[in-house]
Amino acid sequence: MLSGTVILEDMRFILSVVPFTLGTALIVLIFGILLGFVVAAVRIRQIPVAKQIARVFMDYTRGIPLVIHLYLAYFILPMAIDGICRALGIEQSVKVSPLAVLVVAYAFYISVGQSENIRGAFYSIDPGQWDAAYASGMTGLQALLRIIVPQGVTVVVPVFFNTFLGVIKGLSLAFTIGVADILSQAKLASAQNAHYLEAYIAAALIYWALCGLLDVVFSRIELAFKKW
């Protein structure tokens, strides 16, 4: 029989990792946006070689599931580096931090989508803005940072918020490389008390409440950006 008391106990237990999950998701989002901005800038500038590299990167990243990215970065890459070191006569064992792998691999994974969002926001701005900036004596970089980026931010902010919610839920794969998250905490709770259904209901309620609360916060921030 379903126990409400156990659900509440499991929720208290799982809530202990929520701050860590939010912090990790925020770091992933920031790095993903920064990398996405670089990829978008390369594609916009139409530099042939760099554009081809960006295209290969995008095809590789979005063509492989996140969990495989995590496995490749955490298990395969260190093994490959160890093999190269041994072939060169270097006795050096490579150890990687699960959290660092999670952040880097996940940031790379979402950067492709962010680059498309940033690129779309860039092209949504009236080209006349560039002409006006150049006419006022600005360089291309100054025009980008002072005129184009502030206008583009208002377009992509809602998309970034949705991505953040997706990252939070996507972190449920963190347990595959040994990083604690909401789902792994639910697994641990169910292993301790043998109430598996209650543990996953507790995790689902936390995800639902967390995303609902963040949606309200993001809606208010979005309204503020529109007024700005």
Short mmCIF file of C-alpha atoms in Angstrom, two decimals:
data_model
loop_
_atom_site.label_atom_id
_atom_site.label_comp_id
_atom_site.label_asym_id
_atom_site.label_seq_id
_atom_site.Cartn_x
_atom_site.Cartn_y
_atom_site.Cartn_z
CA MET A 1 0.00 0.00 0.00
CA LEU A 2 1.22 3.47 -0.91
CA SER A 3 2.55 5.36 2.13
CA GLY A 4 2.29 9.14 2.25
CA THR A 5 4.64 9.23 5.23
CA VAL A 6 7.35 7.43 3.29
CA ILE A 7 6.88 9.81 0.34
CA LEU A 8 7.40 12.81 2.63
CA GLU A 9 10.47 11.21 4.21
CA ASP A 10 11.90 10.42 0.79
CA MET A 11 11.22 13.98 -0.36
CA ARG A 12 13.18 15.36 2.59
CA PHE A 13 16.02 13.00 1.76
CA ILE A 14 16.02 13.87 -1.95
CA LEU A 15 15.77 17.62 -1.33
CA SER A 16 19.32 17.55 0.06
CA VAL A 17 20.74 17.36 -3.48
CA VAL A 18 18.45 19.98 -5.06
CA PRO A 19 20.84 22.93 -4.42
CA PHE A 20 23.69 20.91 -5.96
CA THR A 21 21.50 20.01 -8.95
CA LEU A 22 20.48 23.64 -9.52
CA GLY A 23 24.06 24.85 -9.23
CA THR A 24 25.34 22.21 -11.63
CA ALA A 25 22.55 22.97 -14.12
CA LEU A 26 23.36 26.68 -13.99
CA ILE A 27 27.07 26.07 -14.65
CA VAL A 28 26.22 23.73 -17.54
CA LEU A 29 23.88 26.35 -19.02
CA ILE A 30 26.45 29.15 -18.75
CA PHE A 31 29.20 27.12 -20.41
CA GLY A 32 26.75 25.84 -23.02
CA ILE A 33 25.66 29.38 -23.90
CA LEU A 34 29.26 30.62 -24.11
CA LEU A 35 30.29 27.75 -26.37
CA GLY A 36 27.10 28.19 -28.40
CA PHE A 37 27.93 31.87 -28.85
CA VAL A 38 31.37 30.96 -30.22
CA VAL A 39 29.90 28.41 -32.65
CA ALA A 40 27.21 30.88 -33.76
CA ALA A 41 29.81 33.62 -34.28
CA VAL A 42 31.94 31.30 -36.42
CA ARG A 43 28.98 30.40 -38.60
CA ILE A 44 27.81 34.00 -38.92
CA ARG A 45 31.26 35.28 -39.92
CA GLN A 46 31.36 32.79 -42.83
CA ILE A 47 35.02 31.78 -42.37
CA PRO A 48 35.21 28.67 -44.63
CA VAL A 49 37.56 26.41 -42.60
CA ALA A 50 36.16 27.47 -39.23
CA LYS A 51 32.62 27.08 -40.53
CA GLN A 52 33.34 23.50 -41.63
CA ILE A 53 34.86 22.68 -38.24
CA ALA A 54 31.77 24.11 -36.56
CA ARG A 55 29.53 22.02 -38.84
CA VAL A 56 31.41 18.80 -38.00
CA PHE A 57 31.22 19.65 -34.30
CA MET A 58 27.48 20.27 -34.54
CA ASP A 59 26.78 17.09 -36.50
CA TYR A 60 28.80 14.99 -34.05
CA THR A 61 27.35 16.56 -30.91
CA ARG A 62 23.68 16.45 -31.79
CA GLY A 63 23.94 13.05 -33.48
CA ILE A 64 24.96 11.23 -30.29
CA PRO A 65 22.82 10.86 -27.12
CA LEU A 66 23.99 12.61 -23.97
CA VAL A 67 24.59 9.38 -22.08
CA ILE A 68 27.08 8.25 -24.75
CA HIS A 69 28.87 11.60 -24.52
CA LEU A 70 29.21 10.99 -20.78
CA TYR A 71 30.53 7.46 -21.25
CA LEU A 72 33.01 8.52 -23.93
CA ALA A 73 34.36 11.39 -21.83
CA TYR A 74 34.49 9.49 -18.53
CA PHE A 75 35.54 5.99 -19.58
CA ILE A 76 36.90 5.94 -23.13
CA LEU A 77 38.87 9.21 -23.28
CA PRO A 78 41.04 8.48 -20.18
CA MET A 79 41.70 4.95 -21.49
CA ALA A 80 42.77 6.37 -24.85
CA ILE A 81 45.06 8.93 -23.20
CA ASP A 82 46.57 6.20 -20.98
CA GLY A 83 47.22 4.08 -24.07
CA ILE A 84 48.95 6.96 -25.85
CA CYS A 85 51.06 7.68 -22.76
CA ARG A 86 52.15 4.04 -22.49
CA ALA A 87 53.01 3.99 -26.20
CA LEU A 88 55.24 7.01 -25.63
CA GLY A 89 56.84 5.41 -22.58
CA ILE A 90 55.13 7.76 -20.15
CA GLU A 91 53.92 6.14 -16.95
CA GLN A 92 51.03 8.42 -16.20
CA SER A 93 47.51 7.38 -15.28
CA VAL A 94 44.77 9.83 -16.18
CA LYS A 95 42.02 10.36 -13.65
CA VAL A 96 39.06 12.61 -14.35
CA SER A 97 36.50 14.16 -12.04
CA PRO A 98 32.98 12.83 -12.66
CA LEU A 99 31.53 16.29 -11.99
CA ALA A 100 33.95 17.98 -14.40
CA VAL A 101 33.10 15.40 -17.08
CA LEU A 102 29.39 15.95 -16.49
CA VAL A 103 29.64 19.73 -16.79
CA VAL A 104 31.89 19.75 -19.86
CA ALA A 105 30.10 16.95 -21.75
CA TYR A 106 26.65 18.36 -21.01
CA ALA A 107 27.73 21.91 -21.93
CA PHE A 108 29.05 20.63 -25.26
CA TYR A 109 25.81 18.72 -25.77
CA ILE A 110 23.51 21.74 -25.32
CA SER A 111 25.85 24.20 -27.06
CA VAL A 112 24.61 23.16 -30.51
CA GLY A 113 21.02 24.08 -29.71
CA GLN A 114 22.15 27.32 -28.09
CA SER A 115 24.22 28.25 -31.15
CA GLU A 116 21.13 27.86 -33.34
CA ASN A 117 19.08 29.99 -30.93
CA ILE A 118 21.75 32.71 -30.83
CA ARG A 119 22.15 32.63 -34.60
CA GLY A 120 18.39 32.93 -35.06
CA ALA A 121 18.27 35.88 -32.66
CA PHE A 122 21.11 37.54 -34.57
CA TYR A 123 19.34 37.25 -37.91
CA SER A 124 16.07 38.50 -36.40
CA ILE A 125 17.60 41.93 -35.83
CA ASP A 126 17.09 44.55 -38.54
CA PRO A 127 20.29 44.86 -40.65
CA GLY A 128 19.78 48.60 -40.48
CA GLN A 129 21.01 48.45 -36.88
CA TRP A 130 24.47 47.57 -38.19
CA ASP A 131 24.39 50.47 -40.64
CA ALA A 132 23.36 52.86 -37.90
CA ALA A 133 26.15 51.62 -35.64
CA TYR A 134 28.77 51.96 -38.38
CA ALA A 135 27.47 55.43 -39.24
CA SER A 136 28.01 56.48 -35.62
CA GLY A 137 31.66 55.41 -35.83
CA MET A 138 31.50 52.03 -34.10
CA THR A 139 33.66 49.09 -35.11
CA GLY A 140 32.08 45.72 -35.90
CA LEU A 141 32.87 44.39 -32.40
CA GLN A 142 31.51 47.51 -30.71
CA ALA A 143 28.33 47.30 -32.77
CA LEU A 144 27.94 43.65 -31.83
CA LEU A 145 28.44 44.19 -28.09
CA ARG A 146 26.60 47.49 -27.70
CA ILE A 147 23.74 47.22 -30.18
CA ILE A 148 23.16 43.69 -31.46
CA VAL A 149 23.74 41.60 -28.33
CA PRO A 150 21.42 43.66 -26.05
CA GLN A 151 18.60 43.33 -28.60
CA GLY A 152 19.29 39.65 -29.21
CA VAL A 153 19.23 38.87 -25.50
CA THR A 154 15.55 39.75 -25.26
CA VAL A 155 14.85 37.19 -28.00
CA VAL A 156 16.84 34.26 -26.60
CA VAL A 157 16.23 34.69 -22.86
CA PRO A 158 12.95 32.67 -22.91
CA VAL A 159 14.73 29.90 -24.82
CA PHE A 160 17.57 29.87 -22.29
CA PHE A 161 15.04 29.45 -19.50
CA ASN A 162 13.47 26.45 -21.22
CA THR A 163 16.92 24.99 -21.77
CA PHE A 164 17.69 25.39 -18.06
CA LEU A 165 14.61 23.37 -17.15
CA GLY A 166 15.66 20.72 -19.66
CA VAL A 167 19.16 20.59 -18.20
CA ILE A 168 17.78 20.03 -14.70
CA LYS A 169 15.79 17.03 -15.90
CA GLY A 170 18.65 15.82 -18.09
CA LEU A 171 20.91 15.67 -15.04
CA SER A 172 19.02 12.51 -14.12
CA LEU A 173 21.70 10.80 -16.24
CA ALA A 174 24.44 12.03 -13.89
CA PHE A 175 24.24 8.84 -11.84
CA THR A 176 25.65 6.88 -14.80
CA ILE A 177 29.10 8.30 -14.01
CA GLY A 178 28.68 8.49 -10.25
CA VAL A 179 27.43 12.05 -9.70
CA ALA A 180 24.63 12.54 -7.18
CA ASP A 181 21.37 14.01 -8.45
CA ILE A 182 17.65 13.87 -7.72
CA LEU A 183 17.12 10.51 -9.41
CA SER A 184 20.18 8.85 -7.86
CA GLN A 185 19.03 10.09 -4.47
CA ALA A 186 15.63 8.50 -5.11
CA LYS A 187 17.35 5.22 -6.01
CA LEU A 188 19.32 5.40 -2.77
CA ALA A 189 16.19 6.10 -0.73
CA SER A 190 14.36 3.15 -2.28
CA ALA A 191 17.32 0.88 -1.59
CA GLN A 192 17.31 1.89 2.06
CA ASN A 193 13.61 1.43 2.79
CA ALA A 194 12.50 -0.89 -0.06
CA HIS A 195 9.64 1.50 -0.94
CA TYR A 196 10.46 1.91 -4.61
CA LEU A 197 7.19 3.46 -5.80
CA GLU A 198 7.18 6.06 -3.05
CA ALA A 199 10.77 7.08 -3.81
CA TYR A 200 10.06 7.72 -7.48
CA ILE A 201 6.81 9.52 -6.70
CA ALA A 202 8.79 11.75 -4.33
CA ALA A 203 11.35 12.45 -7.07
CA ALA A 204 8.59 13.20 -9.59
CA LEU A 205 6.91 15.62 -7.18
CA ILE A 206 10.19 17.42 -6.58
CA TYR A 207 10.87 17.74 -10.32
CA TRP A 208 7.32 18.99 -10.88
CA ALA A 209 7.44 21.53 -8.03
CA LEU A 210 10.92 22.70 -8.98
CA CYS A 211 10.07 23.25 -12.64
CA GLY A 212 6.78 24.94 -11.72
CA LEU A 213 8.51 27.33 -9.31
CA LEU A 214 11.26 28.14 -11.79
CA ASP A 215 8.68 28.72 -14.53
CA VAL A 216 7.01 31.38 -12.38
CA VAL A 217 10.36 33.03 -11.64
CA PHE A 218 11.43 32.93 -15.29
CA SER A 219 8.10 34.38 -16.44
CA ARG A 220 8.64 37.41 -14.21
CA ILE A 221 12.20 37.85 -15.45
CA GLU A 222 11.01 37.54 -19.05
CA LEU A 223 8.45 40.29 -18.49
CA ALA A 224 11.18 42.50 -17.05
CA PHE A 225 13.34 41.92 -20.14
CA LYS A 226 10.44 42.81 -22.44
CA LYS A 227 9.95 46.10 -20.61
CA TRP A 228 13.68 46.71 -20.85
#
